[in-house]
Coordinates of C-alpha atoms in Angstrom, one line a residue:
Chain A
M491 CA 153.3 80.0 148.1
N492 CA 152.4 83.6 147.2
L493 CA 148.9 83.2 145.7
T494 CA 149.5 86.1 143.3
S495 CA 152.8 85.2 142.1
P496 CA 152.8 84.7 138.3
F497 CA 153.3 80.9 138.8
A498 CA 150.1 80.8 141.1
L499 CA 148.1 82.9 138.6
A500 CA 149.1 80.6 135.9
L501 CA 147.9 77.6 138.0
W502 CA 144.6 79.4 138.8
T503 CA 144.2 80.1 135.1
I504 CA 144.7 76.6 134.0
A505 CA 142.5 75.2 136.7
G506 CA 139.7 77.8 136.0
L507 CA 139.8 77.1 132.1
S508 CA 139.8 73.5 132.7
L509 CA 136.9 73.7 135.0
L510 CA 135.0 75.6 132.5
G511 CA 135.3 72.9 130.0
L512 CA 138.4 74.0 127.9
P513 CA 140.5 71.2 126.6
I514 CA 143.3 70.6 129.2
G515 CA 145.9 71.1 126.6
H516 CA 144.7 74.5 125.5
A517 CA 144.2 75.4 129.4
M518 CA 148.0 74.5 130.1
I519 CA 149.3 76.4 127.0
A520 CA 147.0 79.5 127.9
G521 CA 148.1 79.4 131.7
S522 CA 151.8 79.1 130.6
V523 CA 151.4 82.0 128.2
L524 CA 149.9 84.1 131.0
Y525 CA 152.9 83.2 133.1
L526 CA 155.5 84.2 130.5
F527 CA 153.8 87.7 130.2
L528 CA 153.7 88.0 134.2
A529 CA 157.2 86.9 134.7
G530 CA 158.5 89.2 131.9
L531 CA 159.6 86.4 129.7
D532 CA 159.3 86.0 125.9
P533 CA 155.8 84.9 125.2
S534 CA 157.0 83.1 122.1
T535 CA 158.9 80.6 124.6
A536 CA 155.5 78.7 124.7
A537 CA 155.6 78.1 121.0
E538 CA 159.3 77.3 120.9
Q539 CA 158.8 74.7 123.8
L540 CA 155.9 73.1 122.0
L541 CA 157.4 73.0 118.6
N542 CA 161.0 71.8 119.6
G543 CA 159.4 69.4 122.3
L544 CA 157.2 67.7 119.6
Y545 CA 159.7 67.7 116.8
N546 CA 162.6 66.5 118.9
S547 CA 160.9 63.8 121.0
W548 CA 161.3 60.8 118.7
V549 CA 160.0 58.4 121.3
L550 CA 156.7 60.1 120.9
L551 CA 156.2 58.6 117.4
A552 CA 155.4 55.5 119.1
V553 CA 152.0 57.1 120.2
P554 CA 150.4 57.5 116.9
L555 CA 152.1 54.1 115.7
F556 CA 150.5 52.2 118.5
L557 CA 147.1 54.0 118.1
L558 CA 147.3 53.1 114.3
S559 CA 148.1 49.4 114.9
A560 CA 145.2 49.1 117.6
E561 CA 142.9 50.7 114.9
L562 CA 143.8 48.2 112.3
M563 CA 143.5 45.3 114.3
N564 CA 139.9 46.3 115.4
V565 CA 138.9 46.6 111.8
G566 CA 140.0 43.2 110.8
S567 CA 138.4 39.9 112.1
M568 CA 141.6 39.5 114.2
S569 CA 139.7 40.2 117.5
D570 CA 136.9 37.5 116.5
R571 CA 139.5 35.0 116.0
L572 CA 141.1 35.6 119.3
L573 CA 138.0 35.6 121.1
R574 CA 137.1 32.0 119.8
F575 CA 140.7 30.9 120.9
C576 CA 140.2 32.4 124.5
N577 CA 136.8 30.9 124.7
A578 CA 138.2 27.4 124.0
L579 CA 141.0 28.1 126.6
V580 CA 138.9 29.4 129.7
G581 CA 135.2 29.3 128.5
R582 CA 134.7 26.1 130.4
F583 CA 135.2 27.5 133.9
R584 CA 132.4 29.0 136.1
G585 CA 131.9 32.6 134.9
G586 CA 133.7 31.5 131.8
L587 CA 132.9 34.4 129.6
A588 CA 134.1 36.9 132.0
H589 CA 137.5 34.9 132.2
V590 CA 137.4 34.8 128.3
N591 CA 137.0 38.6 128.4
I592 CA 140.1 39.0 130.7
V593 CA 142.3 36.6 128.9
Q594 CA 141.5 38.2 125.7
S595 CA 142.5 41.6 127.2
V596 CA 145.8 40.0 128.2
I597 CA 146.5 38.9 124.7
F598 CA 145.4 42.1 123.1
A599 CA 147.5 44.0 125.6
G600 CA 150.5 42.5 123.9
M601 CA 149.6 44.1 120.7
S602 CA 148.1 47.3 121.9
G603 CA 149.5 50.2 124.0
S604 CA 146.0 51.8 124.8
A605 CA 143.2 50.9 127.0
I606 CA 140.7 53.0 125.2
A607 CA 141.7 51.2 122.0
D608 CA 141.3 47.7 123.7
L609 CA 137.9 48.7 125.0
A610 CA 136.5 50.4 121.9
G611 CA 137.9 47.4 119.8
T612 CA 136.5 44.3 121.4
G613 CA 134.2 45.6 124.1
R614 CA 131.1 45.8 122.1
V615 CA 131.5 42.0 120.7
M616 CA 132.4 40.9 124.4
I617 CA 129.5 42.5 126.0
D618 CA 127.1 41.2 123.3
M619 CA 128.5 37.8 123.7
M620 CA 128.2 37.8 127.5
T621 CA 124.8 39.1 127.6
R622 CA 123.4 36.9 125.0
D623 CA 120.5 34.6 126.3
G624 CA 120.8 36.7 129.5
K625 CA 123.6 34.8 130.6
Y626 CA 125.2 37.8 132.4
T627 CA 123.8 41.1 133.3
R628 CA 124.6 44.0 130.9
S629 CA 126.3 45.7 134.1
Y630 CA 128.5 43.0 134.8
A631 CA 129.5 42.5 131.2
A632 CA 130.2 46.1 130.8
A633 CA 132.2 46.3 134.1
T634 CA 134.4 43.3 133.4
T635 CA 135.1 44.6 129.9
A636 CA 136.1 48.0 131.2
V637 CA 138.1 46.6 134.0
S638 CA 140.0 44.1 131.8
A639 CA 140.8 46.9 129.1
V640 CA 143.0 48.4 132.0
I641 CA 145.5 45.4 131.6
G642 CA 146.3 46.9 128.0
P643 CA 148.8 49.6 128.9
I644 CA 150.4 47.6 131.6
I645 CA 151.5 44.7 129.5
P646 CA 153.7 46.0 126.9
P647 CA 153.6 47.9 124.4
S648 CA 152.1 50.9 126.4
I649 CA 151.5 54.6 125.6
P650 CA 151.5 55.5 129.2
M651 CA 154.8 54.1 129.5
V652 CA 156.1 56.1 126.5
L653 CA 154.9 59.1 128.3
F654 CA 156.5 58.2 131.6
A655 CA 159.9 57.5 129.5
L656 CA 159.4 61.1 128.0
V657 CA 159.1 62.8 131.5
S658 CA 161.7 60.5 133.3
D659 CA 164.3 59.6 130.8
A660 CA 163.9 55.8 131.9
S661 CA 164.4 53.3 129.1
I662 CA 161.3 52.4 127.4
G663 CA 162.3 48.7 126.5
F664 CA 163.1 48.1 130.2
L665 CA 159.9 49.9 131.3
F666 CA 158.0 47.6 128.9
M667 CA 159.8 44.6 130.3
G668 CA 158.8 45.7 133.7
G669 CA 155.2 45.9 133.0
L670 CA 154.8 42.2 131.9
I671 CA 154.7 40.4 135.3
P672 CA 152.7 43.3 136.9
G673 CA 150.1 43.0 133.9
L674 CA 149.8 39.2 134.4
L675 CA 149.4 39.7 138.1
M676 CA 146.5 42.2 137.4
A677 CA 144.8 39.8 135.1
A678 CA 145.2 37.1 137.8
S679 CA 143.7 39.3 140.4
Q680 CA 140.7 39.9 138.2
M681 CA 140.2 36.4 137.4
A682 CA 140.3 35.5 141.1
M683 CA 137.6 38.1 141.9
N684 CA 135.6 36.9 138.9
A685 CA 135.8 33.2 140.2
I686 CA 134.6 34.3 143.6
I687 CA 131.8 36.4 142.1
A688 CA 130.8 33.6 139.7
K689 CA 130.6 31.1 142.3
R690 CA 128.3 33.4 144.5
R691 CA 126.2 34.6 141.6
N692 CA 126.2 31.2 140.1
F693 CA 127.1 32.4 136.6
P694 CA 127.0 29.9 133.8
V695 CA 129.9 27.9 132.2
E696 CA 130.5 27.4 128.5
P697 CA 130.2 24.0 126.9
P698 CA 133.9 22.8 126.5
I699 CA 135.3 23.0 123.0
P700 CA 136.0 19.4 121.8
W701 CA 139.7 18.8 121.4
R702 CA 139.4 18.2 117.7
E703 CA 138.4 21.7 117.3
W704 CA 141.5 23.2 118.9
P705 CA 143.9 22.8 116.1
R706 CA 141.7 24.9 113.9
I707 CA 140.9 27.4 116.3
T708 CA 144.5 27.9 117.2
A709 CA 145.6 27.9 113.6
E710 CA 143.0 30.6 112.8
A711 CA 144.2 32.8 115.8
F712 CA 148.0 32.0 115.3
P713 CA 148.9 35.2 113.2
A714 CA 147.2 37.4 115.8
L715 CA 149.0 35.5 118.5
M716 CA 152.4 36.0 116.9
M717 CA 151.9 39.7 117.0
P718 CA 153.0 40.1 120.7
V719 CA 155.9 37.7 119.9
I720 CA 157.1 39.8 117.0
L721 CA 156.6 43.0 118.9
L722 CA 158.2 42.1 122.0
G723 CA 160.9 39.8 120.4
G724 CA 162.0 42.8 118.3
I725 CA 162.4 45.1 121.2
Y726 CA 164.1 42.6 123.5
S727 CA 166.3 41.1 121.0
G728 CA 167.4 44.7 120.4
I729 CA 166.6 44.4 116.7
T730 CA 164.2 47.3 116.8
T731 CA 163.6 50.2 119.1
P732 CA 160.3 50.2 120.8
T733 CA 159.1 53.0 118.4
E734 CA 160.3 50.9 115.2
A735 CA 158.5 47.9 116.9
A736 CA 155.3 49.9 117.0
A737 CA 155.6 50.7 113.1
V738 CA 156.3 46.8 112.4
A739 CA 153.2 46.0 114.7
A740 CA 150.9 48.4 112.6
A741 CA 152.4 46.9 109.3
Y742 CA 151.9 43.6 110.6
A743 CA 148.3 44.1 111.8
F744 CA 147.6 45.5 108.3
L745 CA 149.1 42.8 106.3
I746 CA 147.5 40.0 108.2
S747 CA 144.1 41.8 108.1
A748 CA 144.2 42.8 104.6
W749 CA 145.8 39.8 103.0
L750 CA 145.6 36.8 105.1
Y751 CA 142.1 37.5 106.7
R752 CA 140.9 39.5 103.8
S753 CA 138.8 41.7 106.1
V754 CA 140.0 45.3 105.5
S755 CA 138.7 47.3 102.6
P756 CA 140.2 50.7 101.4
A757 CA 137.4 52.6 103.1
Q758 CA 138.1 50.8 106.5
A759 CA 141.9 51.5 106.3
Y760 CA 141.2 55.2 105.6
D761 CA 138.8 55.2 108.6
S762 CA 141.4 53.5 110.8
L763 CA 144.0 56.2 109.6
L764 CA 141.5 59.2 110.4
S765 CA 140.7 57.7 113.5
A766 CA 144.2 57.2 114.7
A767 CA 145.0 60.8 113.4
R768 CA 142.2 62.1 115.6
S769 CA 143.4 60.3 118.8
T770 CA 146.9 61.3 117.8
A771 CA 146.0 65.0 117.8
S772 CA 144.1 65.0 121.0
I773 CA 146.7 63.1 122.8
G774 CA 149.3 65.3 121.1
M775 CA 147.6 68.6 122.2
L776 CA 147.7 67.3 125.9
I777 CA 151.3 66.2 125.4
A778 CA 152.0 69.9 123.9
G779 CA 150.3 71.5 126.7
A780 CA 152.3 69.4 129.0
L781 CA 155.6 70.3 127.4
V782 CA 154.8 74.1 127.6
F783 CA 153.6 73.8 131.3
N784 CA 156.7 71.7 132.2
Y785 CA 158.9 74.4 131.0
V786 CA 157.2 76.9 133.3
V787 CA 157.3 74.1 136.2
T788 CA 161.3 73.8 135.4
V789 CA 161.9 77.6 135.5
E790 CA 160.0 77.8 138.9
K791 CA 162.1 74.8 140.0
I792 CA 158.9 73.2 141.3
P793 CA 160.2 69.6 141.5
A794 CA 163.1 70.7 143.7
V795 CA 160.9 72.6 146.0
V796 CA 158.7 69.6 146.4
R797 CA 161.7 67.4 146.9
D798 CA 163.1 69.9 149.7
L799 CA 159.6 70.0 151.3
L800 CA 159.2 66.3 151.5
A801 CA 162.9 66.0 152.7
G802 CA 161.7 68.4 155.6
Y803 CA 159.2 65.7 156.5
E804 CA 162.0 63.2 156.6
L805 CA 159.8 61.0 154.5
S806 CA 160.9 57.2 154.4
R807 CA 160.8 55.3 151.2
F808 CA 157.8 53.4 152.6
G809 CA 156.0 56.7 153.6
F810 CA 156.8 58.2 150.1
W811 CA 155.2 55.1 148.4
I812 CA 152.2 55.2 150.5
A813 CA 151.8 59.0 149.7
V814 CA 152.4 58.5 146.1
N815 CA 150.0 55.6 145.6
L816 CA 147.2 57.6 147.5
I817 CA 147.7 60.7 145.6
L818 CA 147.7 59.1 142.4
L819 CA 144.7 56.8 143.2
V820 CA 142.7 60.2 144.4
L821 CA 143.8 62.0 141.3
G822 CA 143.1 59.1 139.2
C823 CA 139.3 59.4 140.2
L824 CA 139.4 63.0 139.0
L825 CA 141.9 63.4 136.2
E826 CA 142.6 61.6 132.9
G827 CA 145.6 59.3 132.9
S828 CA 147.8 61.2 130.5
T829 CA 147.4 64.4 132.5
I830 CA 148.6 63.0 135.4
L831 CA 151.5 61.2 133.8
L832 CA 152.8 64.4 132.2
V833 CA 151.9 66.9 134.8
I834 CA 151.9 65.5 138.3
V835 CA 154.5 62.8 138.1
P836 CA 157.4 64.9 136.8
I837 CA 156.9 66.8 140.0
L838 CA 157.4 63.7 142.1
I839 CA 160.4 62.0 140.1
P840 CA 163.2 64.1 141.9
T841 CA 161.9 63.0 145.2
A842 CA 161.7 59.3 144.1
K843 CA 165.2 59.5 142.7
A844 CA 166.6 61.2 145.9
L845 CA 165.0 58.3 147.9
G846 CA 166.8 55.8 145.6
I847 CA 163.8 54.5 144.0
D848 CA 164.5 52.8 140.8
M849 CA 162.8 54.6 137.9
V850 CA 161.7 51.5 136.2
H851 CA 160.0 50.2 139.2
F852 CA 158.5 53.7 139.9
G853 CA 157.3 54.1 136.2
V854 CA 155.5 50.7 136.3
V855 CA 153.9 51.3 139.7
V856 CA 152.8 54.7 138.5
V857 CA 151.4 53.6 135.4
F858 CA 149.6 50.7 137.2
N859 CA 148.2 53.1 139.6
V860 CA 147.0 55.6 136.9
M861 CA 145.5 52.8 135.0
I862 CA 143.3 51.9 137.8
G863 CA 142.1 55.3 137.8
L864 CA 140.6 54.9 134.4
V865 CA 137.9 52.6 136.0
T866 CA 137.3 54.4 139.4
P867 CA 134.3 56.8 139.6
P868 CA 133.5 59.6 139.3
Y869 CA 136.1 60.2 136.3
G870 CA 136.6 56.7 135.0
L871 CA 137.0 57.3 131.3
L872 CA 136.7 53.4 130.6
L873 CA 133.5 53.3 132.7
F874 CA 132.0 56.0 130.5
I875 CA 133.0 54.3 127.3
A876 CA 131.7 50.9 128.6
S877 CA 128.4 52.6 129.6
G878 CA 128.1 53.9 126.0
I879 CA 128.9 50.8 124.1
S880 CA 126.7 48.7 126.3
D881 CA 123.7 51.2 126.8
T882 CA 123.6 50.5 130.5
P883 CA 123.6 53.4 133.0
L884 CA 126.8 54.2 134.8
R885 CA 125.7 53.3 138.4
P886 CA 125.3 49.6 138.1
I887 CA 128.4 49.3 136.0
V888 CA 130.4 51.2 138.8
R889 CA 128.8 48.8 141.4
D890 CA 130.0 45.8 139.5
A891 CA 133.5 47.3 138.7
M892 CA 134.5 48.2 142.4
P893 CA 135.1 44.6 143.6
F894 CA 137.8 44.4 140.6
V895 CA 139.2 47.9 141.6
W896 CA 139.9 46.5 145.2
A897 CA 141.4 43.4 143.7
M898 CA 143.6 45.6 141.5
I899 CA 144.6 47.7 144.5
V900 CA 145.8 44.5 146.2
A901 CA 148.0 43.8 143.2
L902 CA 149.1 47.4 143.2
I903 CA 150.4 47.1 146.9
V904 CA 152.2 43.8 146.0
I905 CA 154.1 45.5 142.9
T906 CA 154.9 48.5 145.1
F907 CA 156.4 46.7 147.9
V908 CA 157.9 43.7 146.2
P909 CA 160.1 45.4 143.5
D910 CA 161.3 42.2 142.2
T911 CA 157.8 41.6 140.5
V912 CA 158.6 44.5 138.5
L913 CA 162.5 44.5 138.2
W914 CA 163.1 40.7 138.2
L915 CA 162.5 40.3 134.2
P916 CA 164.4 43.6 133.2
R917 CA 167.3 42.4 135.3
L918 CA 167.1 39.1 133.9
L919 CA 167.6 40.7 130.4
G920 CA 170.5 42.9 131.4
Y921 CA 169.1 46.0 133.2
Q922 CA 171.5 47.4 135.5
G923 CA 169.2 49.3 138.0
Chain B
M494 CA 122.9 80.3 100.6
I495 CA 123.2 78.6 104.0
S496 CA 123.1 75.3 102.4
G497 CA 125.8 76.4 100.2
A498 CA 128.0 77.5 103.2
H499 CA 127.5 74.2 104.9
A500 CA 128.5 72.2 101.9
A501 CA 131.5 74.5 101.7
A502 CA 132.3 73.7 105.4
A503 CA 131.7 70.2 104.8
W504 CA 134.0 70.0 101.9
L505 CA 136.7 71.8 103.7
R506 CA 136.5 69.4 106.6
R507 CA 136.8 66.5 104.4
L508 CA 139.7 68.1 102.8
A509 CA 141.3 68.7 106.4
E510 CA 140.6 65.0 107.0
H511 CA 142.3 63.8 103.9
V512 CA 145.4 65.9 104.6
A513 CA 145.6 64.4 108.2
V514 CA 145.2 60.8 106.9
A515 CA 147.8 61.6 104.3
L516 CA 150.3 63.0 107.0
L517 CA 149.8 60.0 109.1
A518 CA 150.2 57.7 106.2
V519 CA 153.4 59.2 105.0
M520 CA 154.7 59.2 108.6
F521 CA 154.0 55.5 108.8
L522 CA 155.4 54.7 105.3
A523 CA 158.5 56.8 106.0
F524 CA 159.1 55.0 109.3
M525 CA 158.7 51.7 107.5
C526 CA 161.2 52.9 104.8
Q527 CA 163.6 53.8 107.6
I528 CA 163.5 50.3 109.2
V529 CA 163.9 48.4 106.0
F530 CA 166.6 50.7 104.6
R531 CA 168.5 50.4 107.6
Y532 CA 168.2 46.7 108.5
V533 CA 167.9 45.4 105.1
F534 CA 170.1 47.3 102.7
G535 CA 172.3 49.2 105.4
W536 CA 171.5 52.6 103.9
P537 CA 171.5 55.9 105.7
T538 CA 168.0 56.7 106.5
G539 CA 168.1 60.2 108.2
W540 CA 165.9 61.8 105.7
A541 CA 163.1 59.2 106.4
F542 CA 163.4 59.6 110.0
E543 CA 163.0 63.5 109.8
L544 CA 160.2 63.1 107.4
S545 CA 158.2 61.0 110.0
M546 CA 159.1 63.5 112.7
I547 CA 157.8 66.3 110.6
C548 CA 154.6 64.5 109.8
W549 CA 154.0 63.6 113.6
L550 CA 154.3 67.5 114.6
Y551 CA 152.0 68.3 111.5
V552 CA 149.4 65.5 112.5
V553 CA 149.3 66.9 116.0
L554 CA 148.8 70.6 115.1
W555 CA 146.9 70.2 111.9
G556 CA 144.7 67.7 113.5
A557 CA 144.2 69.9 116.6
A558 CA 143.4 72.9 114.4
F559 CA 141.2 71.3 111.8
V560 CA 140.1 67.6 112.4
V561 CA 139.6 67.0 116.2
R562 CA 135.9 67.2 117.1
E563 CA 134.9 68.6 120.5
A564 CA 134.0 65.1 121.8
D565 CA 137.6 63.9 121.0
E566 CA 139.2 66.5 123.0
I567 CA 140.5 65.5 126.5
R568 CA 139.0 67.6 129.0
F569 CA 138.2 67.9 132.8
D570 CA 134.2 67.8 132.6
I571 CA 133.1 66.4 135.9
V572 CA 132.2 69.9 137.2
Y573 CA 131.4 71.4 133.9
S574 CA 128.8 68.8 133.1
L575 CA 127.1 69.4 136.2
L576 CA 126.4 73.0 135.4
P577 CA 123.0 74.1 134.1
A578 CA 123.1 74.5 130.3
G579 CA 123.0 78.6 130.6
V580 CA 125.8 78.6 133.0
R581 CA 127.8 76.2 131.1
R582 CA 127.5 78.3 128.0
L583 CA 128.5 81.4 129.5
G584 CA 131.5 79.7 131.2
A585 CA 132.6 78.1 128.0
A586 CA 132.2 81.7 126.4
L587 CA 134.4 83.1 129.2
A588 CA 137.0 80.4 128.8
G589 CA 137.0 81.0 125.2
L590 CA 137.6 84.6 125.5
V591 CA 140.5 84.1 127.9
L592 CA 142.1 81.7 125.3
I593 CA 141.6 84.0 122.4
L594 CA 143.1 86.7 124.4
L595 CA 146.2 84.9 125.5
Y596 CA 146.7 83.1 122.1
G597 CA 146.1 86.5 120.4
L598 CA 148.5 88.5 122.6
S599 CA 151.2 86.1 122.1
F600 CA 150.7 85.9 118.3
P601 CA 153.1 88.8 117.3
A602 CA 156.1 87.3 119.3
V603 CA 155.3 83.8 117.9
I604 CA 155.4 85.1 114.3
D605 CA 158.7 86.8 115.2
Y606 CA 160.0 83.7 116.7
V607 CA 159.2 81.6 113.5
A608 CA 160.4 84.4 111.1
F609 CA 163.8 84.5 113.0
L610 CA 164.2 80.6 112.3
K611 CA 164.7 81.3 108.5
V612 CA 168.5 81.0 109.1
E613 CA 168.1 77.3 110.2
R614 CA 167.3 74.3 108.1
T615 CA 166.7 70.7 109.1
T616 CA 169.6 68.3 108.9
Y617 CA 168.6 65.9 106.1
L618 CA 166.0 67.5 104.0
R619 CA 167.4 71.0 104.5
I620 CA 163.9 72.5 104.9
R621 CA 163.8 76.1 106.5
F622 CA 162.7 75.9 109.8
D623 CA 160.4 79.2 109.4
W624 CA 158.5 77.2 106.8
L625 CA 158.3 73.9 109.0
Y626 CA 157.3 75.8 112.1
A627 CA 154.8 78.1 110.1
I628 CA 152.3 75.3 111.1
F629 CA 152.2 76.9 114.6
P630 CA 150.7 80.4 113.6
V631 CA 148.3 78.5 111.3
F632 CA 147.4 76.3 114.4
A633 CA 147.0 79.3 116.6
L634 CA 144.8 81.2 114.1
A635 CA 142.6 78.3 113.7
V636 CA 142.2 77.8 117.4
I637 CA 141.4 81.7 117.7
A638 CA 138.7 81.6 114.9
R639 CA 137.2 78.3 116.4
Y640 CA 137.0 79.7 119.9
A641 CA 135.6 83.0 118.5
W642 CA 132.9 80.9 116.9
L643 CA 132.3 79.0 120.1
V644 CA 132.2 82.2 122.1
R645 CA 129.6 83.9 119.7
R646 CA 127.4 80.7 120.1
G647 CA 127.8 80.7 123.8
L648 CA 126.8 84.2 124.2
L649 CA 123.9 84.2 121.5
G650 CA 122.8 80.7 122.2
G651 CA 122.0 78.4 119.5
K652 CA 122.7 74.7 118.3
A653 CA 124.9 72.8 120.7
T654 CA 127.1 71.4 117.8
A655 CA 130.5 72.8 116.9
P656 CA 131.0 73.5 113.1
D657 CA 133.0 70.5 112.9
Q658 CA 130.2 68.2 114.2
A659 CA 127.5 70.0 112.2
G660 CA 127.3 67.3 109.5
Q661 CA 127.5 64.2 111.6

């Protein structure tokens, strides 16, 4: 590639501005505007792509709606009730509270589409619970909380999968369905690792909850447990689209928190809306930047260039999978997940298609991979947040999180090379791929 | 005088937050209307759908212009955070200048583009597109103003808080 071509200069600009600390969305818009000037194109094209892209992509409405429903769930006492339920379920095993942490994340994952919301929502409660009376070290509590939050966007609903659907035209409904078994596999890999560590470090068990307590605990958690059923039932029965299901989820979270549990004040509702609006705007800016930059990438025919380049290497499907997983794991250590999904993944999609890889399978593997990146150093967003809410330095958290990362990589290898782990469920429900 | 300016800034910030909250709330309610009307009553709901799309566009651009705090923004800060404070400030000032330059240079073309859309209207609510998309020039100007402030701070030194964080 010519290093002074308009496209190369745009790339340099984006990289330079990002390195200097500019928000990535702005950096991409600025780099793309520079490209338009240098290539002699109309500089207003950036605004046109951004405005039309945001205004016409109705799937993206799911992003603010899922963010809002997660915020509303976190305000109410829903998370506490879920925790008590999970404790009754798995607290009695060695390392019980860490298992509780993981199972709680699985259930929460069925309602929320964002790992950050999962961690910010129940993280502090979970970490306090685990470290009370010195049962677990703060770093282990923070590590398991961060790592289990990764399950959130793999089990549907999932904001990253909405973003993948946007760049690939794969069906959101089938992507969601494809994520269910891999999400459970990820949880199983984490629980297995926790069981091993718990035995080695002799972690405590929780006193078993007497059977007569079970009906009450289950009844209290029941409305919260129904949320994934309503959400996923709506999507898979075809009654609601995934975006509509996101709105229904937010309404349901609000109704049961406000009326049934009586735990949401108007001020809290306002704060939830404001917090969701802030997250929407910051993710939205990144999406906006990616829409503009992807236009430049399309004008330059970059995906086709990459496809031809890789075709020149006569890459097999196996080789491509290995390369994609390695590239994404490395990028995941450096970049935030949405950036990878919106900027890097579109470049790989044509090659994946040319190799006959199913887009639902590809999407789920890519999201799974990118989510692992949220807990790999040096740039593991969830590790930073866990460090913040647990008041623990990053280094011991990273040390305690790494065994879980390896366990998840094993799960990643399984879902990559056994496509049925992803595709069995969608096909059962009518997916033709 | 300074406290008066601070109070005005805090008031404006709260106003901007109220607008963002209202936009998100309307988006949500319009979307719920759409679901209820369509599935319960079988009524056409194009207008509600369009309203929620408009609110989504506005939440992003209005929010990014006036509500998002520096700490909320998604950035690549591994290298940046390792730099000494002085270098970081100068780097941020340089990046800000480039951003202002590029947003500024494309601004006249953006105005032309938006003005040109006066001939088109949205499908259901019949809103003129030049009005609808006017949020983009507003956003671009807000970004330019914000970064002008950050550049000035970077070059002159001063407090390490952005205006939108000053009161928190």
